[in-house]
N, CA, C and O atoms as a Maestro MAE file, in Angstrom:
{
 s_m_m2io_version
 :::
 2.0.0
}

f_m_ct {
 s_m_title
 :::
 protein
 m_atom[296] {
  # First column is atom index #
  i_m_mmod_type
  r_m_x_coord
  r_m_y_coord
  r_m_z_coord
  i_m_residue_number
  s_m_chain_name
  s_m_pdb_residue_name
  s_m_pdb_atom_name
  i_m_atomic_number
  :::
  1 25 206.382 55.129 -171.183 1 A "MET " " N  " 7
  2 3 205.706 55.699 -170.039 1 A "MET " " CA " 6
  3 2 206.379 56.974 -169.619 1 A "MET " " C  " 6
  4 15 207.605 57.042 -169.541 1 A "MET " " O  " 8
  5 25 205.577 57.995 -169.346 2 A "ASN " " N  " 7
  6 3 206.091 59.241 -168.801 2 A "ASN " " CA " 6
  7 2 205.230 59.717 -167.656 2 A "ASN " " C  " 6
  8 15 204.100 59.259 -167.485 2 A "ASN " " O  " 8
  9 25 205.736 60.587 -166.914 3 A "LEU " " N  " 7
  10 3 205.087 61.168 -165.730 3 A "LEU " " CA " 6
  11 2 204.907 62.684 -165.886 3 A "LEU " " C  " 6
  12 15 204.965 63.411 -164.894 3 A "LEU " " O  " 8
  13 25 204.698 63.153 -167.068 4 A "ILE " " N  " 7
  14 3 204.579 64.578 -167.292 4 A "ILE " " CA " 6
  15 2 203.417 65.154 -166.476 4 A "ILE " " C  " 6
  16 15 203.584 66.128 -165.743 4 A "ILE " " O  " 8
  17 25 202.233 64.535 -166.616 5 A "ALA " " N  " 7
  18 3 201.076 65.082 -165.900 5 A "ALA " " CA " 6
  19 2 201.259 64.954 -164.396 5 A "ALA " " C  " 6
  20 15 200.847 65.837 -163.645 5 A "ALA " " O  " 8
  21 25 201.843 63.914 -163.970 6 A "HIS " " N  " 7
  22 3 202.081 63.755 -162.462 6 A "HIS " " CA " 6
  23 2 202.898 64.973 -161.944 6 A "HIS " " C  " 6
  24 15 202.476 65.647 -161.005 6 A "HIS " " O  " 8
  25 25 204.063 65.243 -162.564 7 A "HIS " " N  " 7
  26 3 204.925 66.351 -162.163 7 A "HIS " " CA " 6
  27 2 204.255 67.706 -162.361 7 A "HIS " " C  " 6
  28 15 204.387 68.618 -161.545 7 A "HIS " " O  " 8
  29 25 203.577 67.799 -163.403 8 A "ARG " " N  " 7
  30 3 202.787 69.066 -163.685 8 A "ARG " " CA " 6
  31 2 201.790 69.326 -162.650 8 A "ARG " " C  " 6
  32 15 201.740 70.423 -162.094 8 A "ARG " " O  " 8
  33 25 200.942 68.307 -162.345 9 A "ASP " " N  " 7
  34 3 199.933 68.515 -161.328 9 A "ASP " " CA " 6
  35 2 200.509 68.709 -159.930 9 A "ASP " " C  " 6
  36 15 200.042 69.528 -159.138 9 A "ASP " " O  " 8
  37 25 201.552 67.911 -159.666 10 A "LYS " " N  " 7
  38 3 202.235 68.050 -158.303 10 A "LYS " " CA " 6
  39 2 202.721 69.516 -158.104 10 A "LYS " " C  " 6
  40 15 202.668 70.018 -156.981 10 A "LYS " " O  " 8
  41 25 203.181 70.189 -159.142 11 A "ALA " " N  " 7
  42 3 203.674 71.525 -159.018 11 A "ALA " " CA " 6
  43 2 202.549 72.564 -159.225 11 A "ALA " " C  " 6
  44 15 202.806 73.766 -159.159 11 A "ALA " " O  " 8
  45 25 201.323 72.114 -159.472 12 A "GLY " " N  " 7
  46 3 200.198 73.054 -159.713 12 A "GLY " " CA " 6
  47 2 200.289 73.738 -160.981 12 A "GLY " " C  " 6
  48 15 199.791 74.858 -161.101 12 A "GLY " " O  " 8
  49 25 200.907 73.139 -161.983 13 A "ILE " " N  " 7
  50 3 201.045 73.793 -163.281 13 A "ILE " " CA " 6
  51 2 199.895 73.336 -164.201 13 A "ILE " " C  " 6
  52 15 199.657 72.137 -164.341 13 A "ILE " " O  " 8
  53 25 199.219 74.244 -164.794 14 A "LYS " " N  " 7
  54 3 198.094 73.932 -165.703 14 A "LYS " " CA " 6
  55 2 198.742 73.468 -167.052 14 A "LYS " " C  " 6
  56 15 199.835 73.910 -167.405 14 A "LYS " " O  " 8
  57 25 198.045 72.578 -167.779 15 A "GLN " " N  " 7
  58 3 198.520 72.134 -169.070 15 A "GLN " " CA " 6
  59 2 198.691 73.297 -170.024 15 A "GLN " " C  " 6
  60 15 199.651 73.325 -170.794 15 A "GLN " " O  " 8
  61 25 197.789 74.248 -169.989 16 A "ARG " " N  " 7
  62 3 197.861 75.383 -170.915 16 A "ARG " " CA " 6
  63 2 199.108 76.205 -170.567 16 A "ARG " " C  " 6
  64 15 199.660 76.815 -171.483 16 A "ARG " " O  " 8
  65 25 199.593 76.272 -169.337 17 A "ASP " " N  " 7
  66 3 200.821 77.040 -168.982 17 A "ASP " " CA " 6
  67 2 202.053 76.312 -169.533 17 A "ASP " " C  " 6
  68 15 202.985 76.939 -170.038 17 A "ASP " " O  " 8
  69 25 202.040 74.951 -169.423 18 A "LEU " " N  " 7
  70 3 203.156 74.191 -170.032 18 A "LEU " " CA " 6
  71 2 203.188 74.401 -171.548 18 A "LEU " " C  " 6
  72 15 204.260 74.580 -172.125 18 A "LEU " " O  " 8
  73 25 202.043 74.380 -172.183 19 A "VAL " " N  " 7
  74 3 201.843 74.544 -173.605 19 A "VAL " " CA " 6
  75 2 202.484 75.898 -173.993 19 A "VAL " " C  " 6
  76 15 203.281 75.988 -174.927 19 A "VAL " " O  " 8
  77 25 202.115 76.900 -173.266 20 A "ALA " " N  " 7
  78 3 202.595 78.306 -173.521 20 A "ALA " " CA " 6
  79 2 204.127 78.389 -173.403 20 A "ALA " " C  " 6
  80 15 204.792 79.017 -174.227 20 A "ALA " " O  " 8
  81 25 204.669 77.740 -172.362 21 A "ALA " " N  " 7
  82 3 206.059 77.773 -172.092 21 A "ALA " " CA " 6
  83 2 206.862 77.093 -173.194 21 A "ALA " " C  " 6
  84 15 207.964 77.517 -173.542 21 A "ALA " " O  " 8
  85 25 206.275 76.021 -173.735 22 A "LEU " " N  " 7
  86 3 207.009 75.280 -174.827 22 A "LEU " " CA " 6
  87 2 206.687 75.873 -176.187 22 A "LEU " " C  " 6
  88 15 207.470 75.656 -177.112 22 A "LEU " " O  " 8
  89 25 205.597 76.604 -176.384 23 A "GLY " " N  " 7
  90 3 205.192 77.028 -177.672 23 A "GLY " " CA " 6
  91 2 204.669 75.951 -178.593 23 A "GLY " " C  " 6
  92 15 204.748 76.064 -179.816 23 A "GLY " " O  " 8
  93 25 204.131 74.899 -177.988 24 A "TRP " " N  " 7
  94 3 203.577 73.803 -178.730 24 A "TRP " " CA " 6
  95 2 202.073 73.840 -178.648 24 A "TRP " " C  " 6
  96 15 201.510 74.699 -177.969 24 A "TRP " " O  " 8
  97 25 201.409 72.925 -179.327 25 A "THR " " N  " 7
  98 3 199.955 72.908 -179.227 25 A "THR " " CA " 6
  99 2 199.477 72.059 -177.998 25 A "THR " " C  " 6
  100 15 200.188 71.179 -177.514 25 A "THR " " O  " 8
  101 25 198.271 72.365 -177.538 26 A "GLN " " N  " 7
  102 3 197.728 71.612 -176.429 26 A "GLN " " CA " 6
  103 2 197.604 70.153 -176.801 26 A "GLN " " C  " 6
  104 15 197.853 69.296 -175.953 26 A "GLN " " O  " 8
  105 25 197.236 69.829 -178.017 27 A "ALA " " N  " 7
  106 3 197.046 68.450 -178.465 27 A "ALA " " CA " 6
  107 2 198.397 67.708 -178.364 27 A "ALA " " C  " 6
  108 15 198.400 66.540 -177.977 27 A "ALA " " O  " 8
  109 25 199.496 68.309 -178.682 28 A "ARG " " N  " 7
  110 3 200.776 67.655 -178.583 28 A "ARG " " CA " 6
  111 2 201.096 67.213 -177.191 28 A "ARG " " C  " 6
  112 15 201.448 66.060 -176.944 28 A "ARG " " O  " 8
  113 25 200.967 68.171 -176.262 29 A "ILE " " N  " 7
  114 3 201.273 67.831 -174.855 29 A "ILE " " CA " 6
  115 2 200.263 66.774 -174.359 29 A "ILE " " C  " 6
  116 15 200.660 65.799 -173.721 29 A "ILE " " O  " 8
  117 25 198.975 66.960 -174.646 30 A "SER " " N  " 7
  118 3 198.019 65.950 -174.271 30 A "SER " " CA " 6
  119 2 198.363 64.541 -174.826 30 A "SER " " C  " 6
  120 15 198.203 63.546 -174.119 30 A "SER " " O  " 8
  121 25 198.809 64.466 -176.023 31 A "ASN " " N  " 7
  122 3 199.193 63.190 -176.610 31 A "ASN " " CA " 6
  123 2 200.383 62.590 -175.887 31 A "ASN " " C  " 6
  124 15 200.405 61.381 -175.654 31 A "ASN " " O  " 8
  125 25 201.369 63.390 -175.525 32 A "TYR " " N  " 7
  126 3 202.512 62.956 -174.802 32 A "TYR " " CA " 6
  127 2 202.068 62.374 -173.430 32 A "TYR " " C  " 6
  128 15 202.428 61.263 -173.041 32 A "TYR " " O  " 8
  129 25 201.264 63.203 -172.731 33 A "GLU " " N  " 7
  130 3 200.823 62.811 -171.399 33 A "GLU " " CA " 6
  131 2 200.032 61.508 -171.444 33 A "GLU " " C  " 6
  132 15 200.203 60.669 -170.560 33 A "GLU " " O  " 8
  133 25 199.203 61.316 -172.407 34 A "ALA " " N  " 7
  134 3 198.372 60.164 -172.556 34 A "ALA " " CA " 6
  135 2 199.082 58.922 -173.118 34 A "ALA " " C  " 6
  136 15 198.524 57.825 -173.143 34 A "ALA " " O  " 8
  137 25 200.311 59.126 -173.562 35 A "GLY " " N  " 7
  138 3 201.077 58.019 -174.128 35 A "GLY " " CA " 6
  139 2 200.709 57.700 -175.559 35 A "GLY " " C  " 6
  140 15 201.110 56.668 -176.098 35 A "GLY " " O  " 8
  141 25 199.920 58.616 -176.195 36 A "ARG " " N  " 7
  142 3 199.592 58.323 -177.605 36 A "ARG " " CA " 6
  143 2 200.661 58.753 -178.577 36 A "ARG " " C  " 6
  144 15 200.613 58.409 -179.758 36 A "ARG " " O  " 8
  145 25 201.608 59.490 -178.096 37 A "ARG " " N  " 7
  146 3 202.756 59.972 -178.827 37 A "ARG " " CA " 6
  147 2 203.987 59.865 -177.935 37 A "ARG " " C  " 6
  148 15 203.918 60.130 -176.734 37 A "ARG " " O  " 8
  149 25 205.124 59.472 -178.534 38 A "THR " " N  " 7
  150 3 206.358 59.333 -177.770 38 A "THR " " CA " 6
  151 2 207.258 60.513 -178.049 38 A "THR " " C  " 6
  152 15 207.522 60.803 -179.216 38 A "THR " " O  " 8
  153 25 207.733 61.197 -177.054 39 A "ALA " " N  " 7
  154 3 208.663 62.277 -177.247 39 A "ALA " " CA " 6
  155 2 210.042 61.820 -177.451 39 A "ALA " " C  " 6
  156 15 210.484 60.864 -176.814 39 A "ALA " " O  " 8
  157 25 210.751 62.475 -178.327 40 A "GLY " " N  " 7
  158 3 212.180 62.202 -178.547 40 A "GLY " " CA " 6
  159 2 212.975 62.856 -177.459 40 A "GLY " " C  " 6
  160 15 212.419 63.581 -176.634 40 A "GLY " " O  " 8
  161 25 214.314 62.609 -177.434 41 A "LEU " " N  " 7
  162 3 215.152 63.119 -176.380 41 A "LEU " " CA " 6
  163 2 215.102 64.641 -176.288 41 A "LEU " " C  " 6
  164 15 215.006 65.191 -175.191 41 A "LEU " " O  " 8
  165 25 215.166 65.319 -177.419 42 A "ALA " " N  " 7
  166 3 215.118 66.775 -177.423 42 A "ALA " " CA " 6
  167 2 213.817 67.313 -176.842 42 A "ALA " " C  " 6
  168 15 213.849 68.282 -176.085 42 A "ALA " " O  " 8
  169 25 212.650 66.705 -177.179 43 A "GLU " " N  " 7
  170 3 211.364 67.065 -176.645 43 A "GLU " " CA " 6
  171 2 211.326 66.784 -175.169 43 A "GLU " " C  " 6
  172 15 210.818 67.595 -174.394 43 A "GLU " " O  " 8
  173 25 211.865 65.626 -174.756 44 A "CYS " " N  " 7
  174 3 211.863 65.342 -173.295 44 A "CYS " " CA " 6
  175 2 212.618 66.366 -172.571 44 A "CYS " " C  " 6
  176 15 212.142 66.855 -171.547 44 A "CYS " " O  " 8
  177 25 213.775 66.732 -173.029 45 A "ARG " " N  " 7
  178 3 214.573 67.772 -172.348 45 A "ARG " " CA " 6
  179 2 213.783 69.108 -172.287 45 A "ARG " " C  " 6
  180 15 213.772 69.790 -171.262 45 A "ARG " " O  " 8
  181 25 213.157 69.438 -173.362 46 A "SER " " N  " 7
  182 3 212.352 70.690 -173.352 46 A "SER " " CA " 6
  183 2 211.262 70.726 -172.397 46 A "SER " " C  " 6
  184 15 211.014 71.720 -171.715 46 A "SER " " O  " 8
  185 25 210.544 69.525 -172.346 47 A "ILE " " N  " 7
  186 3 209.482 69.402 -171.352 47 A "ILE " " CA " 6
  187 2 209.998 69.563 -169.925 47 A "ILE " " C  " 6
  188 15 209.402 70.308 -169.148 47 A "ILE " " O  " 8
  189 25 211.058 68.906 -169.565 48 A "VAL " " N  " 7
  190 3 211.606 68.992 -168.236 48 A "VAL " " CA " 6
  191 2 212.056 70.358 -167.934 48 A "VAL " " C  " 6
  192 15 211.798 70.853 -166.837 48 A "VAL " " O  " 8
  193 25 212.729 71.020 -168.857 49 A "ALA " " N  " 7
  194 3 213.171 72.418 -168.640 49 A "ALA " " CA " 6
  195 2 212.026 73.330 -168.419 49 A "ALA " " C  " 6
  196 15 212.084 74.185 -167.535 49 A "ALA " " O  " 8
  197 25 210.958 73.187 -169.202 50 A "ALA " " N  " 7
  198 3 209.730 74.049 -169.065 50 A "ALA " " CA " 6
  199 2 209.080 73.776 -167.684 50 A "ALA " " C  " 6
  200 15 208.685 74.718 -166.996 50 A "ALA " " O  " 8
  201 25 208.973 72.527 -167.290 51 A "LEU " " N  " 7
  202 3 208.390 72.205 -165.975 51 A "LEU " " CA " 6
  203 2 209.148 72.880 -164.907 51 A "LEU " " C  " 6
  204 15 208.563 73.519 -164.032 51 A "LEU " " O  " 8
  205 25 210.510 72.753 -164.948 52 A "ASN " " N  " 7
  206 3 211.316 73.395 -163.895 52 A "ASN " " CA " 6
  207 2 211.184 74.868 -163.920 52 A "ASN " " C  " 6
  208 15 211.094 75.496 -162.865 52 A "ASN " " O  " 8
  209 25 211.167 75.459 -165.093 53 A "LYS " " N  " 7
  210 3 211.004 76.951 -165.211 53 A "LYS " " CA " 6
  211 2 209.691 77.414 -164.635 53 A "LYS " " C  " 6
  212 15 209.576 78.533 -164.137 53 A "LYS " " O  " 8
  213 25 208.676 76.526 -164.707 54 A "LEU " " N  " 7
  214 3 207.328 76.895 -164.207 54 A "LEU " " CA " 6
  215 2 207.182 76.585 -162.751 54 A "LEU " " C  " 6
  216 15 206.116 76.859 -162.200 54 A "LEU " " O  " 8
  217 25 208.221 76.004 -162.042 55 A "GLY " " N  " 7
  218 3 208.153 75.757 -160.638 55 A "GLY " " CA " 6
  219 2 208.266 74.365 -160.208 55 A "GLY " " C  " 6
  220 15 208.354 74.104 -159.008 55 A "GLY " " O  " 8
  221 25 208.271 73.448 -161.107 56 A "ALA " " N  " 7
  222 3 208.435 71.995 -160.709 56 A "ALA " " CA " 6
  223 2 209.883 71.793 -160.333 56 A "ALA " " C  " 6
  224 15 210.735 72.596 -160.712 56 A "ALA " " O  " 8
  225 25 210.178 70.751 -159.606 57 A "THR " " N  " 7
  226 3 211.572 70.347 -159.321 57 A "THR " " CA " 6
  227 2 211.666 68.922 -159.727 57 A "THR " " C  " 6
  228 15 211.299 68.020 -158.974 57 A "THR " " O  " 8
  229 25 212.172 68.702 -160.955 58 A "CYS " " N  " 7
  230 3 212.203 67.326 -161.437 58 A "CYS " " CA " 6
  231 2 213.380 67.188 -162.453 58 A "CYS " " C  " 6
  232 15 213.871 68.157 -163.032 58 A "CYS " " O  " 8
  233 25 213.778 65.923 -162.615 59 A "THR " " N  " 7
  234 3 214.800 65.591 -163.515 59 A "THR " " CA " 6
  235 2 214.269 64.836 -164.735 59 A "THR " " C  " 6
  236 15 213.108 64.429 -164.778 59 A "THR " " O  " 8
  237 25 215.139 64.661 -165.712 60 A "LEU " " N  " 7
  238 3 214.713 63.947 -166.950 60 A "LEU " " CA " 6
  239 2 214.281 62.537 -166.589 60 A "LEU " " C  " 6
  240 15 213.254 62.058 -167.068 60 A "LEU " " O  " 8
  241 25 215.078 61.855 -165.726 61 A "ASP " " N  " 7
  242 3 214.766 60.449 -165.353 61 A "ASP " " CA " 6
  243 2 213.493 60.348 -164.504 61 A "ASP " " C  " 6
  244 15 212.797 59.333 -164.544 61 A "ASP " " O  " 8
  245 25 213.196 61.379 -163.752 62 A "GLU " " N  " 7
  246 3 211.923 61.365 -162.972 62 A "GLU " " CA " 6
  247 2 210.643 61.502 -163.851 62 A "GLU " " C  " 6
  248 15 209.614 60.868 -163.618 62 A "GLU " " O  " 8
  249 25 210.785 62.346 -164.836 63 A "VAL " " N  " 7
  250 3 209.631 62.570 -165.703 63 A "VAL " " CA " 6
  251 2 209.547 61.501 -166.868 63 A "VAL " " C  " 6
  252 15 208.463 61.125 -167.314 63 A "VAL " " O  " 8
  253 25 210.679 61.072 -167.295 64 A "PHE " " N  " 7
  254 3 210.721 60.008 -168.330 64 A "PHE " " CA " 6
  255 2 211.598 58.865 -167.717 64 A "PHE " " C  " 6
  256 15 212.793 58.802 -168.007 64 A "PHE " " O  " 8
  257 25 211.019 57.969 -166.878 65 A "PRO " " N  " 7
  258 3 211.786 56.932 -166.257 65 A "PRO " " CA " 6
  259 2 212.402 56.009 -167.290 65 A "PRO " " C  " 6
  260 15 211.757 55.635 -168.269 65 A "PRO " " O  " 8
  261 25 213.636 55.650 -167.067 66 A "PRO " " N  " 7
  262 3 214.328 54.723 -168.011 66 A "PRO " " CA " 6
  263 2 213.593 53.415 -167.973 66 A "PRO " " C  " 6
  264 15 213.100 52.983 -166.932 66 A "PRO " " O  " 8
  265 25 213.528 52.797 -169.119 67 A "VAL " " N  " 7
  266 3 212.927 51.464 -169.293 67 A "VAL " " CA " 6
  267 2 214.006 50.442 -169.004 67 A "VAL " " C  " 6
  268 15 215.045 50.463 -169.662 67 A "VAL " " O  " 8
  269 25 213.812 49.569 -168.071 68 A "ASN " " N  " 7
  270 3 214.842 48.601 -167.791 68 A "ASN " " CA " 6
  271 2 214.748 47.455 -168.800 68 A "ASN " " C  " 6
  272 15 213.700 46.843 -169.010 68 A "ASN " " O  " 8
  273 25 215.918 47.205 -169.415 69 A "GLU " " N  " 7
  274 3 215.983 46.159 -170.362 69 A "GLU " " CA " 6
  275 2 216.104 44.811 -169.651 69 A "GLU " " C  " 6
  276 15 216.721 44.743 -168.588 69 A "GLU " " O  " 8
  277 25 215.550 43.765 -170.188 70 A "PRO " " N  " 7
  278 3 215.672 42.463 -169.545 70 A "PRO " " CA " 6
  279 2 217.178 42.016 -169.428 70 A "PRO " " C  " 6
  280 15 218.020 42.386 -170.246 70 A "PRO " " O  " 8
  281 25 217.441 41.263 -168.442 71 A "SER " " N  " 7
  282 3 218.775 40.773 -168.265 71 A "SER " " CA " 6
  283 2 219.167 39.929 -169.362 71 A "SER " " C  " 6
  284 15 218.351 39.150 -169.855 71 A "SER " " O  " 8
  285 25 220.369 40.020 -169.793 72 A "LYS " " N  " 7
  286 3 220.941 39.242 -170.895 72 A "LYS " " CA " 6
  287 2 221.807 38.069 -170.417 72 A "LYS " " C  " 6
  288 15 222.623 37.530 -171.164 72 A "LYS " " O  " 8
  289 25 221.611 37.712 -169.211 73 A "ALA " " N  " 7
  290 3 222.399 36.626 -168.607 73 A "ALA " " CA " 6
  291 2 221.924 35.318 -169.252 73 A "ALA " " C  " 6
  292 15 220.739 35.134 -169.531 73 A "ALA " " O  " 8
  293 25 222.883 34.425 -169.477 74 A "ALA " " N  " 7
  294 3 222.603 33.123 -170.157 74 A "ALA " " CA " 6
  295 2 222.118 32.115 -169.166 74 A "ALA " " C  " 6
  296 15 221.833 30.975 -169.535 74 A "ALA " " O  " 8
  :::
 }
 m_bond[295] {
  # First column is bond index #
  i_m_from
  i_m_to
  i_m_order
  :::
  1 1 2 1
  2 2 3 1
  3 3 4 2
  4 3 5 1
  5 5 6 1
  6 6 7 1
  7 7 8 2
  8 7 9 1
  9 9 10 1
  10 10 11 1
  11 11 12 2
  12 11 13 1
  13 13 14 1
  14 14 15 1
  15 15 16 2
  16 15 17 1
  17 17 18 1
  18 18 19 1
  19 19 20 2
  20 19 21 1
  21 21 22 1
  22 22 23 1
  23 23 24 2
  24 23 25 1
  25 25 26 1
  26 26 27 1
  27 27 28 2
  28 27 29 1
  29 29 30 1
  30 30 31 1
  31 31 32 2
  32 31 33 1
  33 33 34 1
  34 34 35 1
  35 35 36 2
  36 35 37 1
  37 37 38 1
  38 38 39 1
  39 39 40 2
  40 39 41 1
  41 41 42 1
  42 42 43 1
  43 43 44 2
  44 43 45 1
  45 45 46 1
  46 46 47 1
  47 47 48 2
  48 47 49 1
  49 49 50 1
  50 50 51 1
  51 51 52 2
  52 51 53 1
  53 53 54 1
  54 54 55 1
  55 55 56 2
  56 55 57 1
  57 57 58 1
  58 58 59 1
  59 59 60 2
  60 59 61 1
  61 61 62 1
  62 62 63 1
  63 63 64 2
  64 63 65 1
  65 65 66 1
  66 66 67 1
  67 67 68 2
  68 67 69 1
  69 69 70 1
  70 70 71 1
  71 71 72 2
  72 71 73 1
  73 73 74 1
  74 74 75 1
  75 75 76 2
  76 75 77 1
  77 77 78 1
  78 78 79 1
  79 79 80 2
  80 79 81 1
  81 81 82 1
  82 82 83 1
  83 83 84 2
  84 83 85 1
  85 85 86 1
  86 86 87 1
  87 87 88 2
  88 87 89 1
  89 89 90 1
  90 90 91 1
  91 91 92 2
  92 91 93 1
  93 93 94 1
  94 94 95 1
  95 95 96 2
  96 95 97 1
  97 97 98 1
  98 98 99 1
  99 99 100 2
  100 99 101 1
  101 101 102 1
  102 102 103 1
  103 103 104 2
  104 103 105 1
  105 105 106 1
  106 106 107 1
  107 107 108 2
  108 107 109 1
  109 109 110 1
  110 110 111 1
  111 111 112 2
  112 111 113 1
  113 113 114 1
  114 114 115 1
  115 115 116 2
  116 115 117 1
  117 117 118 1
  118 118 119 1
  119 119 120 2
  120 119 121 1
  121 121 122 1
  122 122 123 1
  123 123 124 2
  124 123 125 1
  125 125 126 1
  126 126 127 1
  127 127 128 2
  128 127 129 1
  129 129 130 1
  130 130 131 1
  131 131 132 2
  132 131 133 1
  133 133 134 1
  134 134 135 1
  135 135 136 2
  136 135 137 1
  137 137 138 1
  138 138 139 1
  139 139 140 2
  140 139 141 1
  141 141 142 1
  142 142 143 1
  143 143 144 2
  144 143 145 1
  145 145 146 1
  146 146 147 1
  147 147 148 2
  148 147 149 1
  149 149 150 1
  150 150 151 1
  151 151 152 2
  152 151 153 1
  153 153 154 1
  154 154 155 1
  155 155 156 2
  156 155 157 1
  157 157 158 1
  158 158 159 1
  159 159 160 2
  160 159 161 1
  161 161 162 1
  162 162 163 1
  163 163 164 2
  164 163 165 1
  165 165 166 1
  166 166 167 1
  167 167 168 2
  168 167 169 1
  169 169 170 1
  170 170 171 1
  171 171 172 2
  172 171 173 1
  173 173 174 1
  174 174 175 1
  175 175 176 2
  176 175 177 1
  177 177 178 1
  178 178 179 1
  179 179 180 2
  180 179 181 1
  181 181 182 1
  182 182 183 1
  183 183 184 2
  184 183 185 1
  185 185 186 1
  186 186 187 1
  187 187 188 2
  188 187 189 1
  189 189 190 1
  190 190 191 1
  191 191 192 2
  192 191 193 1
  193 193 194 1
  194 194 195 1
  195 195 196 2
  196 195 197 1
  197 197 198 1
  198 198 199 1
  199 199 200 2
  200 199 201 1
  201 201 202 1
  202 202 203 1
  203 203 204 2
  204 203 205 1
  205 205 206 1
  206 206 207 1
  207 207 208 2
  208 207 209 1
  209 209 210 1
  210 210 211 1
  211 211 212 2
  212 211 213 1
  213 213 214 1
  214 214 215 1
  215 215 216 2
  216 215 217 1
  217 217 218 1
  218 218 219 1
  219 219 220 2
  220 219 221 1
  221 221 222 1
  222 222 223 1
  223 223 224 2
  224 223 225 1
  225 225 226 1
  226 226 227 1
  227 227 228 2
  228 227 229 1
  229 229 230 1
  230 230 231 1
  231 231 232 2
  232 231 233 1
  233 233 234 1
  234 234 235 1
  235 235 236 2
  236 235 237 1
  237 237 238 1
  238 238 239 1
  239 239 240 2
  240 239 241 1
  241 241 242 1
  242 242 243 1
  243 243 244 2
  244 243 245 1
  245 245 246 1
  246 246 247 1
  247 247 248 2
  248 247 249 1
  249 249 250 1
  250 250 251 1
  251 251 252 2
  252 251 253 1
  253 253 254 1
  254 254 255 1
  255 255 256 2
  256 255 257 1
  257 257 258 1
  258 258 259 1
  259 259 260 2
  260 259 261 1
  261 261 262 1
  262 262 263 1
  263 263 264 2
  264 263 265 1
  265 265 266 1
  266 266 267 1
  267 267 268 2
  268 267 269 1
  269 269 270 1
  270 270 271 1
  271 271 272 2
  272 271 273 1
  273 273 274 1
  274 274 275 1
  275 275 276 2
  276 275 277 1
  277 277 278 1
  278 278 279 1
  279 279 280 2
  280 279 281 1
  281 281 282 1
  282 282 283 1
  283 283 284 2
  284 283 285 1
  285 285 286 1
  286 286 287 1
  287 287 288 2
  288 287 289 1
  289 289 290 1
  290 290 291 1
  291 291 292 2
  292 291 293 1
  293 293 294 1
  294 294 295 1
  295 295 296 2
  :::
 }
}
């Protein structure tokens, strides 16, 4: 799960502006936002940096919330 679209919309950033800032295709960003594709750590960092450069104020954990692992208690 990611919150790319949420933070992009909250900051008033158009998807095409994020695409231009990253130098990626619109389809790639769209697939990440829709959860059809999973971004690796380097891509996640690039997305957050681009969002912040374009005026958003967000962290890696806010855009890509950590997945809590189930407790391993016996």
